[in-house]
XYZ file of C-alpha atoms in Angstrom:
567
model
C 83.245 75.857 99.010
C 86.581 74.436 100.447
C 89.876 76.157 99.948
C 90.528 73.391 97.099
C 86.962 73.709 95.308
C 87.126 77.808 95.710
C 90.442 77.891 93.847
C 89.789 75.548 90.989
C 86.320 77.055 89.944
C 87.756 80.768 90.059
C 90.620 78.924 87.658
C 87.881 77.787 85.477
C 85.753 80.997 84.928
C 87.979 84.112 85.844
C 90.002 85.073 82.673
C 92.587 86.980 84.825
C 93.421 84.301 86.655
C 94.414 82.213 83.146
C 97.119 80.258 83.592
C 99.686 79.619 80.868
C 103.752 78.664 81.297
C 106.734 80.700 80.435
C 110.997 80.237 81.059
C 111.971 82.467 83.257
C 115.169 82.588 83.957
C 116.262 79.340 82.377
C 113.330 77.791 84.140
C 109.437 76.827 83.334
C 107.043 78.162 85.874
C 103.322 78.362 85.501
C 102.796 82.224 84.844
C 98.963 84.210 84.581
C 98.418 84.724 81.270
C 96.436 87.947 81.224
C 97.733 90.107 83.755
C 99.557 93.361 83.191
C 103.136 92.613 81.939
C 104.580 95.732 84.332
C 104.206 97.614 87.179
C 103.080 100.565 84.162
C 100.668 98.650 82.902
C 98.998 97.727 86.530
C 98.496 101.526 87.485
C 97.071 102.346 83.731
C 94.402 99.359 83.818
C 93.683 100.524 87.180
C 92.910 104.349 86.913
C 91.019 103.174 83.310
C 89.034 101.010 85.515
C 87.965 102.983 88.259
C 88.370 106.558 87.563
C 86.513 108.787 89.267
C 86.976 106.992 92.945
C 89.082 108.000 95.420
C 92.803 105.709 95.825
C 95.089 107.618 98.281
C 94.087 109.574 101.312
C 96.965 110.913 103.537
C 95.779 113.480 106.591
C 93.553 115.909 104.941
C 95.040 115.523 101.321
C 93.126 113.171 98.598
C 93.770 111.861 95.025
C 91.721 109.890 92.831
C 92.796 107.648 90.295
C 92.768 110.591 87.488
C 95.090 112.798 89.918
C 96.955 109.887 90.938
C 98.298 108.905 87.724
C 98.722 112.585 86.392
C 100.928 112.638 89.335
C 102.966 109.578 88.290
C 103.139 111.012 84.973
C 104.587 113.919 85.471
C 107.293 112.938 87.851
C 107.864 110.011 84.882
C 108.521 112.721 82.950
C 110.313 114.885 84.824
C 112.751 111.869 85.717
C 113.594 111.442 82.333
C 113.956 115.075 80.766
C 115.382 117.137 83.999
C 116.911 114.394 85.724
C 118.397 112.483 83.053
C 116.793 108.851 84.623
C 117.560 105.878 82.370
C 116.217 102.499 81.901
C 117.772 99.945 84.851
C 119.233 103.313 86.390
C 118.731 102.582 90.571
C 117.225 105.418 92.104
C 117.192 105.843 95.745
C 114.226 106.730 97.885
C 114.340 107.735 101.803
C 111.142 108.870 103.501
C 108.532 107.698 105.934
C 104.966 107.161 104.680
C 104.192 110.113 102.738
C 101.916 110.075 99.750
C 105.463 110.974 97.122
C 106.639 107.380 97.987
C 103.988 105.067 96.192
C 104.044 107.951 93.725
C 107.493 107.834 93.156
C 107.998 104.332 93.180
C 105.520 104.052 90.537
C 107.694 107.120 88.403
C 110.333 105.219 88.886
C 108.899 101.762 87.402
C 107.064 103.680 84.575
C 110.276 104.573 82.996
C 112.002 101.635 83.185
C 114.216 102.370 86.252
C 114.659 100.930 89.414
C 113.102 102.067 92.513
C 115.037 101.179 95.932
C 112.688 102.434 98.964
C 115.136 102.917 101.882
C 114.535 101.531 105.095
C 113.503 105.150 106.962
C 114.611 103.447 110.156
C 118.076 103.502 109.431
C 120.957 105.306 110.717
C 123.648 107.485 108.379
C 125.690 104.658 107.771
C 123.047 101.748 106.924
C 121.655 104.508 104.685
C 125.310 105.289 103.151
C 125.985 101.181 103.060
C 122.581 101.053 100.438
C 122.883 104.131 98.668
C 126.628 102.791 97.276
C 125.551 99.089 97.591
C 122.498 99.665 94.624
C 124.720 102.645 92.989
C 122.135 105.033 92.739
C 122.991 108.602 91.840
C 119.711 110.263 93.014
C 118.420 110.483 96.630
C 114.603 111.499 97.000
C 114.523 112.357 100.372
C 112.844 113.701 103.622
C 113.838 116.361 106.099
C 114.966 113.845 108.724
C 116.799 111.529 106.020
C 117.927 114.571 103.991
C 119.573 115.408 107.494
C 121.563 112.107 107.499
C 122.085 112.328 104.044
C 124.742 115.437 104.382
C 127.637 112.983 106.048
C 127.631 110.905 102.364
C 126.050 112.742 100.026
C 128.867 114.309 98.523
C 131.712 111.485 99.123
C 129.548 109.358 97.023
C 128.133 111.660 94.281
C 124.719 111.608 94.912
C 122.158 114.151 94.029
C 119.906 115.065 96.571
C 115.460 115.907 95.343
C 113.989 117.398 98.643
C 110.683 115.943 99.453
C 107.703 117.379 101.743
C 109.170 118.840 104.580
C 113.383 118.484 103.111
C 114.425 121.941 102.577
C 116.494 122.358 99.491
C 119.846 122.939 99.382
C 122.509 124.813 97.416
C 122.834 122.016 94.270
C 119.752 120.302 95.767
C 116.614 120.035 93.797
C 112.656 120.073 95.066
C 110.253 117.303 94.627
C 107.545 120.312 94.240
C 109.410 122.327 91.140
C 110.340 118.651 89.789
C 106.623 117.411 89.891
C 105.690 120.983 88.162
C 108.293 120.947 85.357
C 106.883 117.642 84.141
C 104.257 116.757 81.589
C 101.223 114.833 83.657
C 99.283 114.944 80.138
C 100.880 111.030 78.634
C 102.355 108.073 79.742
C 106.075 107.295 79.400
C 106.505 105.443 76.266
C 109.434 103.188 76.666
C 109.828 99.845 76.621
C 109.833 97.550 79.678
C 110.141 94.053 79.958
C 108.633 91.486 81.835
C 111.523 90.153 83.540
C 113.474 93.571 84.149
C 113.897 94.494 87.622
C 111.267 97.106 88.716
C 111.867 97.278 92.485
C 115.288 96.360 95.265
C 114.019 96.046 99.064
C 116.300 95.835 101.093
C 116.296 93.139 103.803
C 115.852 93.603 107.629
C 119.496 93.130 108.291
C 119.450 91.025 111.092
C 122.675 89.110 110.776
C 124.614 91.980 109.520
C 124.649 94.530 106.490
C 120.920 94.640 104.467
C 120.612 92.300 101.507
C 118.770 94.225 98.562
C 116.261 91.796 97.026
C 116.046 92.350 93.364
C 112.259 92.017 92.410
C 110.799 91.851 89.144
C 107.977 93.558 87.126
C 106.766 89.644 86.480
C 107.217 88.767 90.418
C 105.364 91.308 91.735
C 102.025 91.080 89.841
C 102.158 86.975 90.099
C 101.588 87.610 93.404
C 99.559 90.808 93.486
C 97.367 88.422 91.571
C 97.775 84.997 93.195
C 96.886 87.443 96.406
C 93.928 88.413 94.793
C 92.752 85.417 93.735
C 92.954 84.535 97.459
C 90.514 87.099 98.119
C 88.301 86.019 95.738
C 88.737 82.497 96.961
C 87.347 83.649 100.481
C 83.813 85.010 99.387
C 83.201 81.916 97.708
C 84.259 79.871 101.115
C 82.815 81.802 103.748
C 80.095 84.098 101.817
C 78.639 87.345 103.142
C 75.434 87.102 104.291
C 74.240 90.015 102.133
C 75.521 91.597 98.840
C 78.554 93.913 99.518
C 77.838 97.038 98.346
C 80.541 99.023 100.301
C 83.758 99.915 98.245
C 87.239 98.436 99.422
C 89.159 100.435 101.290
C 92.456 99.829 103.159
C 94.400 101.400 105.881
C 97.749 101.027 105.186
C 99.867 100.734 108.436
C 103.110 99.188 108.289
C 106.022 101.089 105.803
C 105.941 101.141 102.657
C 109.791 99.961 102.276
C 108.124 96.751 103.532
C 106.713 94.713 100.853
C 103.908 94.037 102.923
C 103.286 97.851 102.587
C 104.068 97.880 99.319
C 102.627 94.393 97.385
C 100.063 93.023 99.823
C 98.602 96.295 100.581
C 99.248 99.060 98.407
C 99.711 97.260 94.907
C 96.586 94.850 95.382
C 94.581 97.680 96.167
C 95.502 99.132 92.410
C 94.302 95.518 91.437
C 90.681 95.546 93.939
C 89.917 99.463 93.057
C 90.606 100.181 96.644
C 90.763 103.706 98.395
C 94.121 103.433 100.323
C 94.392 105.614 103.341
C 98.088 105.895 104.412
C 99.069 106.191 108.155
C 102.622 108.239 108.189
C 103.881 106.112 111.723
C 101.555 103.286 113.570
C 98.928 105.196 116.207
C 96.231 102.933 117.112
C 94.205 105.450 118.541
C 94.621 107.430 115.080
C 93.963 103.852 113.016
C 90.787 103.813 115.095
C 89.574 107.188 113.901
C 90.857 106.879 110.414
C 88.532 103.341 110.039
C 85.667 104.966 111.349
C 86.069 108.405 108.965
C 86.812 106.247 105.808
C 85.001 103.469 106.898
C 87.935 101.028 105.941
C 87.324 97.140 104.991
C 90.979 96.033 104.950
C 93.113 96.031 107.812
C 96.505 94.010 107.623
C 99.402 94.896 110.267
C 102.117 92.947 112.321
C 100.286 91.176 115.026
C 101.035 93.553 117.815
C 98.937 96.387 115.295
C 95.829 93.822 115.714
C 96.237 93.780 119.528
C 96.606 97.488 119.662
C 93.689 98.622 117.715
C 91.426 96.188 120.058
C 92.327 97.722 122.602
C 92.353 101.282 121.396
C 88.785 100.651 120.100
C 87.907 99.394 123.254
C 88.822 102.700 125.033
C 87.189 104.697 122.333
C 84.162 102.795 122.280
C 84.385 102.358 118.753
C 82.692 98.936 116.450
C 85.059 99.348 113.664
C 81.719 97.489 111.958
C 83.126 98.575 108.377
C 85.983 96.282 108.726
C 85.585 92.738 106.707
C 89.466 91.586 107.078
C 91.601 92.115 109.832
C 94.753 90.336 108.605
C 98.451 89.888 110.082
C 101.606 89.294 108.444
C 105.301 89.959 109.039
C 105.247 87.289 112.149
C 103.376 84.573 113.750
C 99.836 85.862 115.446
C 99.685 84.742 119.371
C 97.097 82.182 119.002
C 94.854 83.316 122.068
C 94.622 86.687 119.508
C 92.995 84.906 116.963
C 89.652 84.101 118.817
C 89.485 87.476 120.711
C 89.831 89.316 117.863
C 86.765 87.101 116.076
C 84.382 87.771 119.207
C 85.468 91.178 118.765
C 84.999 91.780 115.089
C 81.968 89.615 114.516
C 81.422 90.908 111.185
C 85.454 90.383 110.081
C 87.073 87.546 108.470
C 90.715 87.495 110.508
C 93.526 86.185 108.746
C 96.874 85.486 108.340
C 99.157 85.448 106.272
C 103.708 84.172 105.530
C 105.645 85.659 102.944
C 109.321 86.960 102.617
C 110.530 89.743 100.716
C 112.071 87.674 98.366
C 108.516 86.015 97.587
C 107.352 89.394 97.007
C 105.120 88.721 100.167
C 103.362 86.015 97.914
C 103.587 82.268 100.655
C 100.906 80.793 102.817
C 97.311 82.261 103.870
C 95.084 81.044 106.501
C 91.619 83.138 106.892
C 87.691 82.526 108.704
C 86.789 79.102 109.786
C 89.449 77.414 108.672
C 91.803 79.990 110.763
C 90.028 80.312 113.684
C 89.625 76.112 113.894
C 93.773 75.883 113.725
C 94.944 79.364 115.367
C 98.579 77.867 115.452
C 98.606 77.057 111.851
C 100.766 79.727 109.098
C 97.927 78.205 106.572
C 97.684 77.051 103.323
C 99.763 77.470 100.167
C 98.596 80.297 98.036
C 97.471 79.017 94.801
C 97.967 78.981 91.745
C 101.716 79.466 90.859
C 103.478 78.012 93.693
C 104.498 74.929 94.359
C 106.057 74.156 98.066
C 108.327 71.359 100.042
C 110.057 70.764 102.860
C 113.289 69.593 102.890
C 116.370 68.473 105.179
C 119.621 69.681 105.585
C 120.895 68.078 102.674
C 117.650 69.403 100.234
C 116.085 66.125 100.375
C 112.378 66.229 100.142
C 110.550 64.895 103.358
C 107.160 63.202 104.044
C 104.222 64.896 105.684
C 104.601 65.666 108.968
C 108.197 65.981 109.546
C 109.671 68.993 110.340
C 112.346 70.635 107.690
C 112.952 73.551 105.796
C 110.371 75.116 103.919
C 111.195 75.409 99.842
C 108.690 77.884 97.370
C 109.208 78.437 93.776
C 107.364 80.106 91.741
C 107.576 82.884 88.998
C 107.348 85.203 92.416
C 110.482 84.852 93.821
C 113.405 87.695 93.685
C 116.084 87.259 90.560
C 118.445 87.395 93.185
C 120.657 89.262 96.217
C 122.096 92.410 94.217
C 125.855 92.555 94.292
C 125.452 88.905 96.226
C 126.102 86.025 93.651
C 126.998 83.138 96.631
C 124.488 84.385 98.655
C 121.974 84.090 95.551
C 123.336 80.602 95.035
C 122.950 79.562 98.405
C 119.367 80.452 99.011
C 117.999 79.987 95.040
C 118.565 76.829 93.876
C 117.109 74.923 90.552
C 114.325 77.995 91.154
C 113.712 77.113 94.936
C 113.824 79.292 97.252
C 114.941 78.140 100.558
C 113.166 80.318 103.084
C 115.152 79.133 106.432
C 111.726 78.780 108.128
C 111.458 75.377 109.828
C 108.048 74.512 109.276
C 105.693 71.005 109.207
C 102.886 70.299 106.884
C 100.051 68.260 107.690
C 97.998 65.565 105.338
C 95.402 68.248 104.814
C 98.058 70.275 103.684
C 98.269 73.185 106.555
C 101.446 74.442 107.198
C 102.627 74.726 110.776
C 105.872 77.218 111.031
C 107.981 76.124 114.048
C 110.402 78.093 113.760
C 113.204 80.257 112.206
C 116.375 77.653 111.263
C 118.425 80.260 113.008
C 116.234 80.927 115.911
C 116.533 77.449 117.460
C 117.954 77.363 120.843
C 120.014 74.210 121.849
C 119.849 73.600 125.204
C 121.752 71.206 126.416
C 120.959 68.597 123.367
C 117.626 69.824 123.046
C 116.236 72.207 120.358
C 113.560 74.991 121.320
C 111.563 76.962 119.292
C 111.522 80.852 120.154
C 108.025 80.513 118.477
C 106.571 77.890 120.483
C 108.136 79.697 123.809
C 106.610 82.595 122.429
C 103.121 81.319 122.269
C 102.833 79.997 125.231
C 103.608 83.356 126.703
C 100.939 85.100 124.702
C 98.264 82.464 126.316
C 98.801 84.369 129.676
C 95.926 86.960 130.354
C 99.183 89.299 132.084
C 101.450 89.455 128.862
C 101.392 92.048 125.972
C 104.715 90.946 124.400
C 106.930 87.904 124.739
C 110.223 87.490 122.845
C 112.660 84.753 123.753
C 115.642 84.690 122.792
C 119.352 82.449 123.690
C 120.902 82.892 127.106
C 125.129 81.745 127.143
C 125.044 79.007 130.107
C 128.605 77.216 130.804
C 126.843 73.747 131.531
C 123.859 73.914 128.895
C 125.694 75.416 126.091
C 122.545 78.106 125.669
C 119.501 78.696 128.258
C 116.004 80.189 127.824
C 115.178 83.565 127.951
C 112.542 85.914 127.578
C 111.397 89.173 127.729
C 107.802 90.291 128.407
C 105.553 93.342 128.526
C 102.443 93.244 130.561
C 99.001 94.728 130.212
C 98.377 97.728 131.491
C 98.182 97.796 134.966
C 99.059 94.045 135.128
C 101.050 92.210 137.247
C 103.426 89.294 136.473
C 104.490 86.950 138.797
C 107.661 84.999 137.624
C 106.868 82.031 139.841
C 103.059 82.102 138.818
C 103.754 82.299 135.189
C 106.071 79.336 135.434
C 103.500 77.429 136.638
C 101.503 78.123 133.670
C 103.732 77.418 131.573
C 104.988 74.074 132.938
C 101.019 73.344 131.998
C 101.707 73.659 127.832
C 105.057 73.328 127.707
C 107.732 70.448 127.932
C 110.217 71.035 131.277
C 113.460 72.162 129.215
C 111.375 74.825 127.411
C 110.534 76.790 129.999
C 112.425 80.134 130.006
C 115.730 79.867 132.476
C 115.979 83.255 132.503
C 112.513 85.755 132.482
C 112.818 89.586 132.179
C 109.786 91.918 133.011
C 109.955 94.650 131.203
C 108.638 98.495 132.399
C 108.132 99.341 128.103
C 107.432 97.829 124.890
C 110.094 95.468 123.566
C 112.069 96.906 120.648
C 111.156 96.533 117.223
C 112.940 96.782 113.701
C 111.508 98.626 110.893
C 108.983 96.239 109.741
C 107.910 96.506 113.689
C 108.999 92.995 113.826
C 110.620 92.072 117.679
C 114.060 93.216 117.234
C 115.722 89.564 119.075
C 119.567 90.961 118.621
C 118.427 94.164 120.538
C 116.116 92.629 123.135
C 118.660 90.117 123.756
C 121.881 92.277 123.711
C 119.907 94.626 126.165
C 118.359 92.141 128.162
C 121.960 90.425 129.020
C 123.199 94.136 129.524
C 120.770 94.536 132.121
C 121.620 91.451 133.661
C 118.648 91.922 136.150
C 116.533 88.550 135.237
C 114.326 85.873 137.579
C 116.554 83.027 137.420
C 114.705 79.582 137.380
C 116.355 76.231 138.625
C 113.059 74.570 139.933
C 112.878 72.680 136.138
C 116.201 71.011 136.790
């Protein structure tokens, strides 16, 4: 079937993908019309429908869905009796990936509070700057957060729960003796709408202090949902060519602060019945084990993660045959990656996939064929609530083809910035979301992401894309990593630059490499300035390329191949 066909018959004869309309926030979207109204409801259908099979594995420790949700229930409890935890209280949660995160985001929802995963990355006072920014008056934390917790803490009132490896201190309490005290026996019975906030991410940060993105109990399963429709969608393009009898399972690699982590991966694997094995930090030689031991079917990482774990399969002289989906999200796949990876993975769809925190992840998806036939492509909007358009500066709609800012509404998107009305205002408007990517979409309706709006680099008139730059880079057998970034030039007003890694034991010639380039790119997009770097380039939390830090220490360094032959 095409993308088109697969999504209209699955509208036609799957009753959870129903479609009705509701106002949501003074606005009519189309909704699904029997889907779990909360993030409650989502775990409860899930452990009724597959209890007895396995859904977290971290290390040597295992829960199924019955221990799982006992789990949940207890800390639910707990929250509310010892802890005092009201509905639309904001409750603070700092760790890496340890099984007491999903668990505690889920405690969190099930009594009508807010959970606000903290970025683990962070530093004492971007941890400080959230903590006050979402109000919350309880900290679950680790030992390395608990640590960085100390300078604040007490300034701003905040009750500290140890978890895993925190050690308690005097007025601190234990995630162990809370879980303990709590009855695991019932669900919390209180009353949760729709439309009430259930989760606040905060943004990467990137252009100064974190934005937290209020997200909904509604917005979250549209687009668990519409993701899982997706996934339908794709055995009735490109179908297996025998039954699948093996059960989903996921390796979840990326942190689960991220809503990657969190919708696209751990929530839609409540939905599929999946067994989720959780990776505390990224270790492609450890992903490669963990696939083969739990024979996962779902991998979805930054691009980089892809790369990685071909290569650390490679040295282990592993198939990874269990895997059906190796997906990529978070940033734009080097389009040379997409057909290595297929040769490599025979048996696995690769895919890829745009969405922002403030879509709840929910945006375009690209996947198989269709992917591997348009490798430069984002994809295809992700049916069935969205609706998309590109705009201009002044929010005019534009025609196929031209290049503008992307638009999404649906019932997905954030209620808003918390504690940020004009910045609300600026990017929500009439229920669209501007994004800020700068994308073009075709007459067969694939998207084409050119760039960030604030990543454009105008040299001397001319506007280049980081992304396209970027690309090219990747298309060299020598490079790893390529970021590119704006050089100050007196005469051009900005310059090229760029950063790259190489292969092990590769060598990079600057002169050679301009030549390539000058073969797939125009003249005044070729880097002015190239840095060869001796380690991998930095990275934010959502392992992202960090662009502030690679260019801030690039320009520190000073010590670039300057390039006039162009001019």
């Amino acid at each position: 079937m095409s993308f088109e066909a697969a999504a209209e018959h699955l509208l036609a004869t799957e009753p959870r993908f129903a479609l009705g309309e509701a106002t949501v926030r003074g606005q009519r979207y189309k909704v699904f019309r029997n889907t779990p109204f909360h993030l409650r409801d989502l775990l409860r259908d899930s452990a009724a429908a597959f209890d007895g099979h396995d859904l977290l594995v971290y290390e040597q420790e295992r829960w199924d869905h019955r221990a799982f949700s006992a789990e949940v229930c207890a800390l639910a409890d707990a929250l509310q009796r010892e802890l005092g935890v009201r509905p639309g209280e904001r409750v603070a949660l700092a760790m890496r990936n340890y099984p007491e995160l999903p668990i505690l985001i889920l405690a969190v929802a099930a009594v009508g509070a807010v959970a606000v995963p903290m970025n683990a990355w962070w530093g004492e006072q971007e941890l400080a700057f959230a903590v006050e920014d979402c109000g919350a008056r309880l900290l679950f934390a680790d030992r390395a957060r608990r640590e960085l917790a100390r300078g604040f803490a007490g300034r701003l009132g905040v009750t500290v729960v140890a978890v895993r490896d925190a050690v308690a201190e005097p007025g601190d309490q234990h995630y162990t003796a809370l879980r303990q005290s709590g009855d695991g026996a019932g669900w919390p019975d209180i009353a949760i709408d729709t439309d009430d906030d259930a989760v606040v991410l905060y943004s990467s940060g990137s252009t100064g202090h974190p934005k937290g993105v209020q997200l909904t109990h509604r917005g979250m399963i549209s687009a668990v949902y519409s993701q899982a429709m997706v996934h339908a969608m794709a055995g009735l393009m490109n179908p297996p060519a025998a039954p699948v009898t093996r059960r989903p399972s996921a390796l979840i690699v990326t942190p689960l602060f991220h809503v990657t982590a969190l919708n696209a991966s751990f929530l839609q694997g409540l939905v599929a019945g999946a067994t989720m094995t959780l990776m505390y930090k990224w270790d492609p030689d450890q992903a490669v084990r963990l696939i083969e031991r739990e024979q996962v079917t779902r991998f979805v990482g930054v691009p980089t993660q892809s790369a990685e774990l071909l290569a650390a399969a490679r040295r282990q002289g592993a198939s990874l045959s269990s895997l059906a989906y190796i997906g990529a999200g978070g940033a734009k796949r080097p389009a040379a990656q997409v057909g290595e990876l297929a040769r490599a993975f025979p048996d696995a769809n690769v895919g890829t996939g745009w969405g922002m925190t403030e879509t709840n992840a929910l945006g375009i998806v690209l996947s198989g064929p269709d992917y591997l036939a348009h490798p430069d492509a984002a994809g295809r909007l992700n049916p069935p609530l969205q609706e998309m358009r590109v705009v201009d500066e002044h929010g005019e709609p534009l025609p196929p083809g031209q290049v503008g800012e992307l638009a999404v509404r649906s019932a997905a998107n954030m209620r808003g910035y918390l504690n940020q009305p004009d910045a609300t205002a600026e990017t929500l408007r009439d229920g669209w979301l501007l994004t800020g990517d700068l994308v073009r979409v075709e007459e067969d309706g694939l998207v084409y992401i050119v760039d960030r709006r604030k990543s454009i680099i105008l040299r001397g008139g001319e506007n280049v894309s980081c992304l396209e730059v970027e690309g090219a880079l990747h298309h060299h057998p020598a490079v790893a990593e390529a970021g590119v970034f704006p050089v100050p030039d007196e005469r051009l007003g900005e310059a090229v630059g760029a950063a790259i890694y190489p292969h092990a034991g590769a060598t990079v010639d600057v002169a050679e490499l301009t030549a390539f380039l000058g073969e797939r790119l125009a003249r005044f997009k070729i880097p002015d300035h190239i840095w060869v770097l001796t380690g991998p380039l930095p990275r934010g939390a959502t392992d992202k390329i960090d662009r502030r830090a690679l260019r801030a220490a690039c320009l520190e360094d000073g010590r670039s191949a300057v390039l006039h032959a162009k001019e």
